[in-house]
Amino acid sequence: MVKEALASLEQGGVLLLPVDTVPGLACRADLPLVLEKLLALKGRPQGKAFSLAFRDVEQAVDYLPHLKQQLPVLQHLLPGPWTLVVDSSPRLAALHPQWDHSVGLRLPGNCPCSTLLALLPWPIALSSANVSGQPTALQMDTVPAAVVQAVDLQWPGLCPLGRESTVVDLRGGMVQVLRAGAGNEALLDTMPKTQA
């Protein structure tokens, strides 16, 4: 299944994945035409950015070098049910205009497709598996039929948490919860200090 999923992503496919939080639609982040395909599938406005999921913290820092200063924070929260809003980088901004200024960073925790995520040679755009403006599907069996039919591959399994990620804004040295979710906010009170 891993080889099939990687091959689909390699060829520009959109996958339906049971990540740790809620079902996600995923595609390569470095293929603009596939990102447009994902936008169209969701009926999503052009200006609304997708989160980016990485293989591990090291890959995230490779694309976002300034996060080296926040490495202890990243390692404290990730992998897990968090979307961390951070400043973008020229490398990511070059991939798509939606990542020009900031990006939502994800490293999903343990889930049925962890073996796939651990092998990603590039970051993937990750978005909830619903039509834009409609309620979030909390499990794979509640993903709208139209979405299921539009993807190139569906990974089997259940989302362990069945709840959206907690969105935390880390820009400007501040820590602000933008959306409560599956992440335990008590962890934010024990975050290590970072270098200025």
XYZ file of C-alpha atoms in Angstrom:
196
model
C 0.000 0.000 0.000
C 2.876 2.387 0.777
C 4.450 1.936 -2.662
C 1.095 2.452 -4.363
C 0.395 5.614 -2.351
C 3.859 7.070 -2.964
C 3.527 6.329 -6.673
C 0.145 8.076 -6.762
C 1.564 11.151 -5.037
C 4.596 11.082 -7.340
C 2.279 11.170 -10.366
C 0.216 14.071 -9.038
C -2.560 12.150 -7.329
C -4.778 13.339 -4.486
C -5.029 10.885 -1.591
C -7.626 10.438 1.135
C -5.732 9.636 4.334
C -6.817 8.706 7.883
C -4.313 10.916 9.691
C -4.294 11.274 13.480
C -6.985 13.966 13.691
C -9.624 13.841 10.927
C -9.577 12.465 7.367
C -7.271 14.483 5.168
C -6.885 15.165 1.478
C -3.217 15.152 0.541
C -1.119 15.918 -2.515
C 2.429 16.966 -3.280
C 3.050 20.550 -2.241
C 5.614 21.142 -4.976
C 3.265 20.591 -7.922
C 1.194 23.746 -8.576
C -1.226 22.012 -10.954
C -2.030 19.376 -8.336
C -2.614 22.081 -5.730
C -5.111 23.655 -8.120
C -6.742 20.245 -8.504
C -7.096 19.994 -4.722
C -8.566 23.500 -4.543
C -11.102 22.598 -7.216
C -11.989 19.304 -5.531
C -12.821 21.150 -2.315
C -14.401 24.160 -4.016
C -12.053 26.271 -1.953
C -11.249 29.978 -2.456
C -7.843 30.629 -3.989
C -6.627 32.757 -1.096
C -7.114 30.155 1.633
C -3.940 28.189 2.240
C -3.544 24.472 2.871
C -1.526 23.179 5.778
C 1.778 21.521 4.995
C 2.648 18.120 6.442
C 6.249 16.998 6.670
C 8.003 13.667 7.177
C 9.700 14.835 10.371
C 10.952 17.952 12.157
C 14.239 17.850 10.248
C 12.460 18.016 6.897
C 10.318 20.902 8.144
C 13.414 22.850 9.217
C 15.014 22.111 5.839
C 12.141 23.979 4.170
C 11.824 26.556 6.990
C 15.416 27.211 8.166
C 14.409 29.999 10.550
C 12.608 27.412 12.674
C 15.968 26.154 13.949
C 15.521 28.770 16.682
C 12.216 27.144 17.633
C 13.432 23.554 17.384
C 12.774 22.795 21.084
C 9.156 23.953 20.670
C 8.660 21.865 17.528
C 10.076 18.794 19.229
C 7.880 19.437 22.281
C 4.631 19.437 20.280
C 5.369 17.326 17.220
C 4.446 14.852 15.962
C 0.909 15.320 17.201
C -2.516 16.883 16.641
C -1.255 20.431 16.152
C -1.210 22.889 13.275
C 1.518 25.417 14.004
C 1.198 28.717 12.130
C 4.707 29.990 11.419
C 6.375 32.469 9.094
C 7.018 31.045 5.652
C 10.288 30.900 3.729
C 11.367 31.825 0.197
C 11.572 28.122 -0.661
C 7.928 27.523 0.263
C 6.741 30.830 -1.187
C 8.213 29.726 -4.519
C 5.980 26.625 -4.527
C 2.661 28.476 -4.378
C 1.448 32.034 -3.605
C -0.672 30.740 -0.697
C 2.534 30.108 1.301
C 3.955 33.573 0.630
C 3.787 34.893 4.215
C 2.877 32.095 6.609
C 2.215 28.381 6.686
C 0.346 25.915 8.885
C 2.862 23.243 9.815
C 1.713 19.659 10.545
C 3.474 16.477 11.585
C 0.615 14.037 12.213
C 0.945 11.682 15.151
C 0.521 7.921 15.081
C -2.159 6.882 12.567
C -2.890 4.144 10.005
C -0.858 5.930 7.307
C 2.193 6.689 9.501
C 4.357 4.374 7.391
C 3.580 6.501 4.330
C 4.129 9.830 6.072
C 7.507 8.662 7.401
C 8.780 8.168 3.845
C 7.655 11.430 2.213
C 10.450 12.822 0.024
C 8.601 16.156 -0.208
C 6.054 18.000 1.938
C 2.397 17.394 1.194
C -0.476 19.849 1.217
C -3.015 18.565 3.724
C -6.636 19.646 4.073
C -9.720 18.244 5.751
C -11.679 15.865 3.524
C -14.794 17.948 2.961
C -16.233 20.461 0.542
C -15.273 24.000 1.528
C -17.832 25.549 3.867
C -19.342 22.193 4.830
C -18.858 20.448 8.205
C -15.577 18.616 8.721
C -15.766 14.850 8.321
C -14.514 13.412 11.609
C -14.056 9.843 10.354
C -13.441 8.163 7.037
C -16.996 6.811 6.775
C -18.444 10.334 6.928
C -16.362 11.785 4.082
C -18.794 12.974 1.380
C -19.224 10.486 -1.464
C -18.320 13.143 -4.032
C -14.963 13.676 -2.330
C -14.254 9.936 -2.072
C -15.025 9.484 -5.778
C -12.737 12.351 -6.760
C -9.550 11.105 -5.069
C -6.978 8.887 -6.723
C -6.383 6.609 -3.746
C -7.995 6.002 -0.349
C -5.941 4.644 2.542
C -8.018 2.372 4.819
C -8.394 2.843 8.555
C -9.797 5.119 11.233
C -8.522 8.465 12.499
C -7.371 7.758 16.090
C -8.610 11.075 17.509
C -11.592 11.951 15.310
C -11.182 15.634 16.111
C -9.581 18.562 14.285
C -6.076 19.685 15.168
C -5.449 22.517 17.595
C -4.218 25.547 15.634
C -1.534 27.593 17.380
C 0.019 30.794 16.028
C 3.733 30.929 16.892
C 4.588 34.011 14.826
C 6.221 37.009 16.407
C 7.362 35.130 19.480
C 3.788 34.845 20.752
C 1.736 31.723 21.429
C -1.921 32.123 20.529
C -4.510 29.382 20.143
C -6.541 30.117 17.017
C -8.689 26.985 17.169
C -9.185 24.526 19.990
C -8.913 20.909 18.953
C -7.365 17.559 19.747
C -4.084 18.970 21.053
C -3.773 19.152 24.834
C -3.370 22.879 25.483
C -1.669 22.149 28.821
C 1.400 21.285 26.719
C 1.599 24.928 25.682
C 2.234 25.911 29.300
C 5.295 23.666 29.452
C 6.884 24.687 26.155
C 10.637 25.273 26.316
C 11.959 28.779 25.833
C 13.444 29.564 22.437
C 16.264 31.800 21.347
C 15.361 35.307 20.246
